[in-house]
C-alpha angles and dihedrals in degrees: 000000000000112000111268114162083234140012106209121194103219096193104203094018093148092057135085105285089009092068091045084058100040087051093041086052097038092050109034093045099038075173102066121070125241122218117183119208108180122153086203096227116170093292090046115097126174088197083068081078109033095111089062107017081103093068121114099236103052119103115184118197122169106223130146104227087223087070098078094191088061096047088053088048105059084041089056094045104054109018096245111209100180138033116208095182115205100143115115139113102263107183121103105193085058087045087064093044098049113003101173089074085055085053090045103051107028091036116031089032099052093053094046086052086053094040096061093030085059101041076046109051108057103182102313127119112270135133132236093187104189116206118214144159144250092240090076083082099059122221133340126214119231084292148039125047126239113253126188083272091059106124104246104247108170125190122169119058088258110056083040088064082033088058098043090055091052092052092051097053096051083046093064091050095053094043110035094017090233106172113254150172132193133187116183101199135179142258108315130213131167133089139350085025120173097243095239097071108093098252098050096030081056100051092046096044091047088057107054090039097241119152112278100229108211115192111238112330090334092246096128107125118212128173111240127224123191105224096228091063093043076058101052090043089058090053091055089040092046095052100017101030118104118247104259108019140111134234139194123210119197135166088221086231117110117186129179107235098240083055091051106050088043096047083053085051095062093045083058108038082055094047091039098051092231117136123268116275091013084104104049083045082077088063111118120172115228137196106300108250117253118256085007105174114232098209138034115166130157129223092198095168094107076065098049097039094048102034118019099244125136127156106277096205136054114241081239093060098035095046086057099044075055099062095042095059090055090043099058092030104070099146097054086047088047099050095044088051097054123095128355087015090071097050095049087049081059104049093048109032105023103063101043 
């Protein structure tokens, strides 16, 4: 193996946050190498990657994390000196309809992650860096923000799986000592987004003048991150942060919903030339999801005070470099929406 100063194991790098990642590390350590293990599943897409996929230190393999053999064997293959884990399944709505996947991925997964990293690493320097979310922590009331110390409180499927990974690697820290990381962020936009999440779902949506469903009255709240800043907190996390510890990453914004949609309309309405209000007229308000959480909202000051790191974009700039991006990029969002994504839309939004 060529000789690169770390081999670093990015899990779900073909995925939303996961290919922001890939690309900050790829292009910023041109001496690290970059293996990709992605299982391509509907929110996996190679094209995330295809401006840097040339670059001589990228490695791609298609492995599910739930096969430990395969785990081992890209271990085994490359040398792999540090784990960045990114790979789960990440939509609520799925998580209630089929929970065990959730348990597969983001459990089993995770501990077979932890399991070969451990027989692997024998009391050198290296990194598991484990990627979480906010949602481990349950639901705030109108006020407060969830710090490292929150009491975790899941309560959807997802951020249950999501919980129990979470315990396991800081068990493993605890009992083997293997030496991890873990960062717990809010919600991400930006970018090379699976259409089901609400900022991508809404533009396309927008611009193809389809109706904007909105859960219950729309008055959930929920903190924003630009991807590009949870990947440069991981950076920061992944080289700065201290072994053990946890880290929450938060863009300190914190928008209803309803606010939120109609404040997209009106970016819209203004890129695509339509007149104000045509595009809030497409708001139509659906069945309220079941266990939907009312607050999310990120103390992310441990990050900052340790390690430097603060959001370096407002949500109002990096909302509109987003749609932008879809705007200018038809043919990813064309071929993402095709296929098995229609008839789960369907199934989740059509008949509510």
């Amino acid at each position: 193996m060529e000789n690169f100063d770390r081999k670093i194991l990015v899990t779900g790098g073909a995925g939303f946050i996961g290919s922001h990642v890939v690309r900050r590390f790829l292009t910023n350590y041109p001496n690290y190498l970059i293996v990709n293990a992605d299982k391509l599943t509907y929110a996996g897409n190679l094209a995330n990657l295809s401006d840097v996929e040339h670059l001589p230190n990228y490695r791609f393999e298609k492995i599910d994390i739930v096969d430990a053999e395969a785990v081992k064997g890209v271990f085994n293959k490359y040398g792999i000196t540090d784990v960045i884990h990114l790979a789960a399944e990440s939509h609520v709505d799925r998580s209630i309809e089929g929970p065990m996947e959730f348990v597969m991925t983001n459990v089993v997964g995770t501990v077979n992650l932890l399991h070969t990293a451990k027989d692997a690493w024998k009391g050198e320097a290296h990194v598991f860096h484990h990627v979480s979310t906010d949602e481990v922590y349950g639901s705030l009331g109108d006020t407060g923000l969830f710090t490292e110390a929150t009491p975790y409180d899941p309560r959807s499927p997802y951020s249950a799986s999501k919980a129990s990974s979470d315990h396991f690697v800081m068990a493993f820290y605890h009992t083997y000592h293997l030496p991890v990381k873990m960062s717990n962020c809010s919600n991400n936009y930006g970018s090379h987004h699976f259409p089901e999440k609400l900022i991508p779902l809404m533009i396309h949506n927008i611009q193809n003048k389809k109706p904007l469903p909105i859960y219950g009255k729309g008055d959930n709240i929920r903190d924003w991150l630009w991807v590009v800043d949870h990947a440069s907190a991981i950076d920061a996390i992944f080289h700065k942060g201290r072994i053990g510890e946890s880290y929450n990453v938060g863009g300190l914004n914190e928008w209803t919903n309803i606010e939120l949609v109609k404040f997209l309309c009106k970016v819209m309405d203004e890129k695509l030339g339509r007149t104000t209000g045509e595009s809030e007229s497409l708001i139509t308000y659906v069945t309220d999801r079941a266990g939907h959480d009312k607050r999310y909202a990120i103390d992310a000051s441990k990050l900052e005070k340790e390690l430097g790191w603060k959001p370096s974009i407002t949500f109002e700039e990096g909302l509109s470099k987003t749609v932008d991006w879809y705007l200018s990029n038809h043919e990813w969002v064309e071929k993402v929406t095709s296929g098995s994504y229609q008839e789960y839309y369907e199934t989740m939004y059509g008949n509510r």
